[in-house]
Amino acid sequence: MIKSTGKASTIARTLMSRTGFSSSGIILIAILAVLPFIPPFNSEYILRWLVVGAFMAAQAVAFDLTAGFINVVNFGFAAILGVGAYTSAILANTGPHIIVQPGISPWIGIFIGAFASAFLGFILGFLTLRLRGLYAAIMAWFVGIALLGLARTLTPLTRGSLGMSPPSFFDTPSNMPYYYLALGMMITIYIVTKLVTTSHIGLAFKALGQNFDAARASGINPTFYRVFNFTLSCFFAGLLGGFYAHYFVSMTPKAIMHTSKSVETLAIAFIGGRGFLWGGIVVAFPFVFLLEYLRSALPQLPGIHIIIYGVLMILVMIYYPNGVAGFITELKKKLWRLRKPEKT
Amino acid sequence: MLKVENVDSGYDFLQVLWGINIEINRGEFVALIGPNGAGKTTTLRTISGLLKPKGGRIFFKDELISNLPPYEITHSGLSYVSEDLNLFVNMPVYENLLMGAYIIKDEKKIKQTMEYIYELFPRLAERKKQLAGTLSGGERKMLAIARGMMSNPEMLLVDEPSLGLAPYLVRNVFDALKTLHGEGLTILLVEQNVNATLDITDRAYIIEQGKIVLSGKSKDLARNEHVQNVYLGI
Amino acid sequence: MKENTEVLKTLGDSILEYIKRKPAVPGAIAVTVVIAIIIGIAGGPAQVVNAIVAGGMWALLATGLTMILGVMNVPNFFHGESFMVGAYTAYFIFTPIHLYLMDNPNKFLSTIAPFAGFFAAAVIGFILGSILEKLVFYPLRSKTKERWVMNSFLLTVGVSYILSNGVNLVLGPNFRGIPRYWDVPPIKFFTIRLTVDRLFAFFLAMVVLLLLWYFMGKTRTGRAIRAVSQDEAGAAMVGININNIHTLTFSLGTSMAAIAGAALLFMFQAYPTVGLRPLYYAWYVVMLVGLGNVSAAVVGGFIVAFLQTATQQFFGIEWGEVVPTVVMMIVLIVAPSGIFGSEVKGIQEQ
Ligand SMILES: Nc1ncnc2c1ncn2[C@@H]1O[C@H](COP(=O)(O)OP(=O)(O)O)[C@@H](O)[C@H]1O
Ligand SMILES: [Mg+2]
């Protein structure tokens, strides 16, 4: 009996550590889970910021899977997310404005959209396979621009720059269910990503990211790992794109797919700390709050939030390349050492 | 002329040199000898400013140089021919030589030096227009030394010029160094080819595991028991 | 006689050898010529001339970009913003002079007024480049060189967004343009009508590229720049101040983009995100021909201009981003480091 509980707790602990939930992580999730009931967060206005926070955090995790592990900055991330959004939106369409009216439920469409994005990620992975970090980043940027161009050009399906108004997930004006949906997606994406990156696959990712040739020479098959990485990351992007479509219920190619959107995700992931996965989550919420606040408090200064993103990103890259997560990790180590002075 | 005082040096977290002392007078031809990985290259990199010493000081012509960036050390008359040569591979031979004379503004002087160099290394004269990257190993070594000489230095640091060269080419390189020394150049030569090196140098330092373990006249060192055992295989 | 055939044979052999080694080079040039001919037949010679003019500008932009990449290993994402700064500078210098000249006509002044704009753009671009290099890239370089290419790239992304949004904040999103620099009738050339502005933009690009070519090839400082791009340690060893060379290179590259922005003000009005398309094309050229390959970037500028014109001619302007991207994919699958090959060390390792 005692033995089996011991076993169970060991299993729980390994699972926890494999999925990367430290006790502080659990506390953070718990706080996020009850936040919508605590003033001032329970107002619909602020709840919306929380939804955006969870949405951005999930994006940062998915983005970091590629940037932080195989060291390829996917500049087409937003465009791929947009593919998921458009797929789901088109599938859900019942109106006369575009040429098809499949009327598929958003709950199904979001997955089809995710598979569409994953398929594109698969192709992108293959395309950039022989290209090193920088070439791959620029190529992904080109592909992103081309996808944005397609979304604008294929007006019979997308209405071009006019944009679409897909139906919403829930039949309620409240943001509450969306918040838990976004939070659930964020946690799921985090757990899956963490499981993958803490397995032998993650080791291969890191090896490829650090030194492509050495990794290949030591028998790691770059094709599989890079394509797999891109596919998974883009699958998540597509999923989040579906969320975007049926949460914001209004979308234009530029608003989702523009390079600047990829850069926002990139900024959060990198300020959070690349290769840590949870850094983006920690940073996303305060950031979204700060920036949304600035945007509403200083409407006379349009784009100020992007300038702040830029400045912070530069400062972090120069002076703290491991980002917030790196900082916290180091701090923890130092505290640990203080608590347990070395035996002499 | 060159005084290395208690220098500690290394890479990031790895200390390689521990309290190195070297002193070289004007006109001397001095060797620095030691096994692989002893820190010979690190010593030269530190003197030339490519690595900052973690402790100690380096003087050249009685002026402190250990806090100067590498290009200023070159300006002060110290020239470094590195182990990896660091040639400009997409430039032809003559442009590499021109770059060697970068710190000299006097065109006439550059021309004179270049003629002198071509005399000393006729092989390079034949290949003036060939890209440095397409030269043979021996020719590259020659070019690196020649480039180092183009700034009319007062002192030359040379790192393992004989490495990977056929014996007759080694002799060529050593002859060239001897000629330069004969004309008054101060030289610090790093070598593993101990026999030949002790033959042409005035003095030598033996470095092992980042420390100078022996120094003295080359003639005397050649008869030293430790040197004979370890380096000369007698 | 025998010797002659011998020489011819070795010459032929070496050409064959070259084509075997880099089959893409003659291929790319041949394809471009074919595209040019097709454009000429389908769209008329005016289209060809326009493509050549645009090619000059893309060449100028791409050369600056590839120089910064080759010497400093910085993949510059704010090259478009340098273009934008040049456009604004030219606008703010040229417009008041132009207004003054409307009231006080003066033929001589009207002829040289645009030069004030170009010159100011070159200077401001140069200063902007120096400031940014010292403020952003120098600190990064002295901190760590680890993952330099990617890190510096992300810094340029940050700078890009700061610059365009900063300008948006200060000057607003409105378009500021001029109808033309020189108020003279277009030049007729058989059936082709070419405005003086266009002709001059091309001319300016070629002059700047020639000056650059002379500077890089024949001057002491230009050689030093090339030396740094080939071997930094070697450059330091011969007495070159690497930091100064980096700042100079960055400033030159930025200045060239600014000149392009100024010269094209009559086509691309100045607004905060005007740099996007020039950035795209400059990067497109650089990726197509191979990173850091300066002379190839000039050729690439023209190749891309023809590709762009052909896309618009045969697919329509809305396919302007899709078709080139597909072409790029195919090229990079065949030749992963560009048609002419990359000359940048350090990029490949990361
Ligand atoms: N760039 C470097 N980074 C880290 N360690 C190095 C580097 N270069 C050399 N070392 C280490 O420093 C030690 C001394 O090397 P070096 O000075 O090159 O020896 P030598 O020239 O006498 O053969 C060796 O242990 C080597 O591994
Ligand atoms: Mg050595």
PDB file of N, CA and C in Angstrom, chain C residues 291-339:
ATOM      1  N   LEU C 291      24.526  35.108 -50.304  1.00  0.00           N
ATOM      2  CA  LEU C 291      24.780  36.116 -49.278  1.00  0.00           C
ATOM      3  C   LEU C 291      26.197  36.673 -49.365  1.00  0.00           C
ATOM      4  N   GLY C 292      26.315  37.971 -49.249  1.00  0.00           N
ATOM      5  CA  GLY C 292      27.624  38.602 -49.120  1.00  0.00           C
ATOM      6  C   GLY C 292      28.404  38.745 -50.410  1.00  0.00           C
ATOM      7  N   ASN C 293      27.796  38.341 -51.511  1.00  0.00           N
ATOM      8  CA  ASN C 293      28.475  38.370 -52.787  1.00  0.00           C
ATOM      9  C   ASN C 293      28.184  39.709 -53.467  1.00  0.00           C
ATOM     10  N   VAL C 294      29.107  40.683 -53.311  1.00  0.00           N
ATOM     11  CA  VAL C 294      28.790  42.060 -53.687  1.00  0.00           C
ATOM     12  C   VAL C 294      28.609  42.227 -55.192  1.00  0.00           C
ATOM     13  N   SER C 295      29.565  41.689 -55.964  1.00  0.00           N
ATOM     14  CA  SER C 295      29.440  41.913 -57.408  1.00  0.00           C
ATOM     15  C   SER C 295      28.207  41.197 -57.953  1.00  0.00           C
ATOM     16  N   ALA C 296      27.896  40.035 -57.357  1.00  0.00           N
ATOM     17  CA  ALA C 296      26.722  39.297 -57.827  1.00  0.00           C
ATOM     18  C   ALA C 296      25.434  40.045 -57.500  1.00  0.00           C
ATOM     19  N   ALA C 297      25.458  40.827 -56.417  1.00  0.00           N
ATOM     20  CA  ALA C 297      24.257  41.563 -56.037  1.00  0.00           C
ATOM     21  C   ALA C 297      23.864  42.552 -57.125  1.00  0.00           C
ATOM     22  N   VAL C 298      24.860  43.114 -57.809  1.00  0.00           N
ATOM     23  CA  VAL C 298      24.563  44.068 -58.875  1.00  0.00           C
ATOM     24  C   VAL C 298      23.830  43.348 -60.009  1.00  0.00           C
ATOM     25  N   VAL C 299      24.382  42.210 -60.411  1.00  0.00           N
ATOM     26  CA  VAL C 299      23.725  41.422 -61.458  1.00  0.00           C
ATOM     27  C   VAL C 299      22.329  41.013 -60.987  1.00  0.00           C
ATOM     28  N   GLY C 300      22.270  40.572 -59.734  1.00  0.00           N
ATOM     29  CA  GLY C 300      21.002  40.101 -59.178  1.00  0.00           C
ATOM     30  C   GLY C 300      19.925  41.157 -59.199  1.00  0.00           C
ATOM     31  N   GLY C 301      20.308  42.412 -58.959  1.00  0.00           N
ATOM     32  CA  GLY C 301      19.328  43.493 -59.000  1.00  0.00           C
ATOM     33  C   GLY C 301      18.563  43.491 -60.308  1.00  0.00           C
ATOM     34  N   PHE C 302      19.294  43.300 -61.394  1.00  0.00           N
ATOM     35  CA  PHE C 302      18.639  43.323 -62.701  1.00  0.00           C
ATOM     36  C   PHE C 302      17.812  42.064 -62.935  1.00  0.00           C
ATOM     37  N   ILE C 303      18.369  40.932 -62.509  1.00  0.00           N
ATOM     38  CA  ILE C 303      17.609  39.684 -62.671  1.00  0.00           C
ATOM     39  C   ILE C 303      16.248  39.826 -61.992  1.00  0.00           C
ATOM     40  N   VAL C 304      16.270  40.331 -60.748  1.00  0.00           N
ATOM     41  CA  VAL C 304      15.031  40.428 -59.976  1.00  0.00           C
ATOM     42  C   VAL C 304      14.076  41.446 -60.598  1.00  0.00           C
ATOM     43  N   ALA C 305      14.634  42.536 -61.100  1.00  0.00           N
ATOM     44  CA  ALA C 305      13.759  43.529 -61.719  1.00  0.00           C
ATOM     45  C   ALA C 305      13.018  42.926 -62.911  1.00  0.00           C
ATOM     46  N   PHE C 306      13.721  42.117 -63.701  1.00  0.00           N
ATOM     47  CA  PHE C 306      13.060  41.488 -64.842  1.00  0.00           C
ATOM     48  C   PHE C 306      12.021  40.473 -64.388  1.00  0.00           C
ATOM     49  N   LEU C 307      12.379  39.748 -63.367  1.00  0.00           N
ATOM     50  CA  LEU C 307      11.446  38.759 -62.819  1.00  0.00           C
ATOM     51  C   LEU C 307      10.173  39.453 -62.347  1.00  0.00           C
ATOM     52  N   GLN C 308      10.386  40.569 -61.670  1.00  0.00           N
ATOM     53  CA  GLN C 308       9.259  41.331 -61.129  1.00  0.00           C
ATOM     54  C   GLN C 308       8.384  41.873 -62.268  1.00  0.00           C
ATOM     55  N   THR C 309       9.030  42.445 -63.277  1.00  0.00           N
ATOM     56  CA  THR C 309       8.275  42.979 -64.406  1.00  0.00           C
ATOM     57  C   THR C 309       7.505  41.873 -65.118  1.00  0.00           C
ATOM     58  N   ALA C 310       8.175  40.731 -65.283  1.00  0.00           N
ATOM     59  CA  ALA C 310       7.519  39.617 -65.975  1.00  0.00           C
ATOM     60  C   ALA C 310       6.312  39.135 -65.180  1.00  0.00           C
ATOM     61  N   THR C 311       6.465  39.083 -63.853  1.00  0.00           N
ATOM     62  CA  THR C 311       5.344  38.647 -63.015  1.00  0.00           C
ATOM     63  C   THR C 311       4.148  39.551 -63.216  1.00  0.00           C
ATOM     64  N   GLN C 312       4.417  40.848 -63.205  1.00  0.00           N
ATOM     65  CA  GLN C 312       3.308  41.788 -63.362  1.00  0.00           C
ATOM     66  C   GLN C 312       2.707  41.700 -64.756  1.00  0.00           C
ATOM     67  N   GLN C 313       3.594  41.482 -65.724  1.00  0.00           N
ATOM     68  CA  GLN C 313       3.139  41.421 -67.109  1.00  0.00           C
ATOM     69  C   GLN C 313       2.235  40.208 -67.341  1.00  0.00           C
ATOM     70  N   PHE C 314       2.635  39.064 -66.794  1.00  0.00           N
ATOM     71  CA  PHE C 314       1.938  37.835 -67.166  1.00  0.00           C
ATOM     72  C   PHE C 314       0.964  37.316 -66.116  1.00  0.00           C
ATOM     73  N   PHE C 315       1.149  37.718 -64.860  1.00  0.00           N
ATOM     74  CA  PHE C 315       0.250  37.220 -63.821  1.00  0.00           C
ATOM     75  C   PHE C 315      -0.628  38.314 -63.239  1.00  0.00           C
ATOM     76  N   GLY C 316      -0.183  39.531 -63.338  1.00  0.00           N
ATOM     77  CA  GLY C 316      -0.916  40.630 -62.731  1.00  0.00           C
ATOM     78  C   GLY C 316      -0.256  41.042 -61.430  1.00  0.00           C
ATOM     79  N   ILE C 317      -0.491  42.290 -61.063  1.00  0.00           N
ATOM     80  CA  ILE C 317       0.254  42.880 -59.953  1.00  0.00           C
ATOM     81  C   ILE C 317      -0.034  42.171 -58.638  1.00  0.00           C
ATOM     82  N   GLU C 318      -1.247  41.579 -58.507  1.00  0.00           N
ATOM     83  CA  GLU C 318      -1.601  40.972 -57.226  1.00  0.00           C
ATOM     84  C   GLU C 318      -0.823  39.688 -56.967  1.00  0.00           C
ATOM     85  N   TRP C 319      -0.184  39.153 -57.989  1.00  0.00           N
ATOM     86  CA  TRP C 319       0.641  37.966 -57.783  1.00  0.00           C
ATOM     87  C   TRP C 319       2.100  38.330 -57.531  1.00  0.00           C
ATOM     88  N   GLY C 320       2.327  39.616 -57.356  1.00  0.00           N
ATOM     89  CA  GLY C 320       3.694  40.132 -57.245  1.00  0.00           C
ATOM     90  C   GLY C 320       4.524  39.506 -56.140  1.00  0.00           C
ATOM     91  N   GLU C 321       3.866  38.981 -55.089  1.00  0.00           N
ATOM     92  CA  GLU C 321       4.653  38.370 -54.018  1.00  0.00           C
ATOM     93  C   GLU C 321       4.697  36.853 -54.145  1.00  0.00           C
ATOM     94  N   VAL C 322       3.678  36.308 -54.767  1.00  0.00           N
ATOM     95  CA  VAL C 322       3.565  34.849 -54.775  1.00  0.00           C
ATOM     96  C   VAL C 322       4.555  34.231 -55.769  1.00  0.00           C
ATOM     97  N   VAL C 323       4.544  34.749 -56.995  1.00  0.00           N
ATOM     98  CA  VAL C 323       5.379  34.141 -58.035  1.00  0.00           C
ATOM     99  C   VAL C 323       6.868  34.215 -57.690  1.00  0.00           C
ATOM    100  N   PRO C 324       7.373  35.414 -57.281  1.00  0.00           N
ATOM    101  CA  PRO C 324       8.802  35.443 -56.937  1.00  0.00           C
ATOM    102  C   PRO C 324       9.165  34.470 -55.812  1.00  0.00           C
ATOM    103  N   THR C 325       8.260  34.300 -54.860  1.00  0.00           N
ATOM    104  CA  THR C 325       8.570  33.383 -53.761  1.00  0.00           C
ATOM    105  C   THR C 325       8.685  31.952 -54.267  1.00  0.00           C
ATOM    106  N   VAL C 326       7.793  31.584 -55.176  1.00  0.00           N
ATOM    107  CA  VAL C 326       7.878  30.234 -55.740  1.00  0.00           C
ATOM    108  C   VAL C 326       9.193  30.067 -56.498  1.00  0.00           C
ATOM    109  N   VAL C 327       9.553  31.098 -57.266  1.00  0.00           N
ATOM    110  CA  VAL C 327      10.819  31.030 -58.003  1.00  0.00           C
ATOM    111  C   VAL C 327      11.983  30.856 -57.025  1.00  0.00           C
ATOM    112  N   MET C 328      11.926  31.632 -55.935  1.00  0.00           N
ATOM    113  CA  MET C 328      13.000  31.555 -54.942  1.00  0.00           C
ATOM    114  C   MET C 328      13.105  30.158 -54.341  1.00  0.00           C
ATOM    115  N   MET C 329      11.930  29.571 -54.056  1.00  0.00           N
ATOM    116  CA  MET C 329      11.939  28.220 -53.492  1.00  0.00           C
ATOM    117  C   MET C 329      12.675  27.275 -54.420  1.00  0.00           C
ATOM    118  N   ILE C 330      12.330  27.360 -55.700  1.00  0.00           N
ATOM    119  CA  ILE C 330      12.948  26.445 -56.662  1.00  0.00           C
ATOM    120  C   ILE C 330      14.457  26.678 -56.713  1.00  0.00           C
ATOM    121  N   VAL C 331      14.838  27.959 -56.759  1.00  0.00           N
ATOM    122  CA  VAL C 331      16.268  28.272 -56.843  1.00  0.00           C
ATOM    123  C   VAL C 331      17.007  27.728 -55.628  1.00  0.00           C
ATOM    124  N   LEU C 332      16.433  27.955 -54.439  1.00  0.00           N
ATOM    125  CA  LEU C 332      17.154  27.552 -53.234  1.00  0.00           C
ATOM    126  C   LEU C 332      17.157  26.039 -53.048  1.00  0.00           C
ATOM    127  N   ILE C 333      16.184  25.367 -53.662  1.00  0.00           N
ATOM    128  CA  ILE C 333      16.221  23.913 -53.588  1.00  0.00           C
ATOM    129  C   ILE C 333      17.380  23.403 -54.457  1.00  0.00           C
ATOM    130  N   VAL C 334      17.548  24.052 -55.614  1.00  0.00           N
ATOM    131  CA  VAL C 334      18.622  23.640 -56.516  1.00  0.00           C
ATOM    132  C   VAL C 334      19.980  24.110 -55.990  1.00  0.00           C
ATOM    133  N   ALA C 335      20.046  25.374 -55.553  1.00  0.00           N
ATOM    134  CA  ALA C 335      21.319  25.943 -55.100  1.00  0.00           C
ATOM    135  C   ALA C 335      21.118  26.597 -53.743  1.00  0.00           C
ATOM    136  N   PRO C 336      21.319  25.825 -52.667  1.00  0.00           N
ATOM    137  CA  PRO C 336      20.963  26.320 -51.333  1.00  0.00           C
ATOM    138  C   PRO C 336      21.711  27.578 -50.901  1.00  0.00           C
ATOM    139  N   SER C 337      22.859  27.887 -51.494  1.00  0.00           N
ATOM    140  CA  SER C 337      23.464  29.156 -51.087  1.00  0.00           C
ATOM    141  C   SER C 337      23.455  30.159 -52.230  1.00  0.00           C
ATOM    142  N   GLY C 338      22.384  30.149 -53.003  1.00  0.00           N
ATOM    143  CA  GLY C 338      22.226  31.168 -54.027  1.00  0.00           C
ATOM    144  C   GLY C 338      22.893  30.806 -55.335  1.00  0.00           C
ATOM    145  N   ILE C 339      22.490  31.517 -56.394  1.00  0.00           N
ATOM    146  CA  ILE C 339      22.979  31.178 -57.731  1.00  0.00           C
ATOM    147  C   ILE C 339      24.493  31.293 -57.826  1.00  0.00           C
TER     148      ILE C 339
END
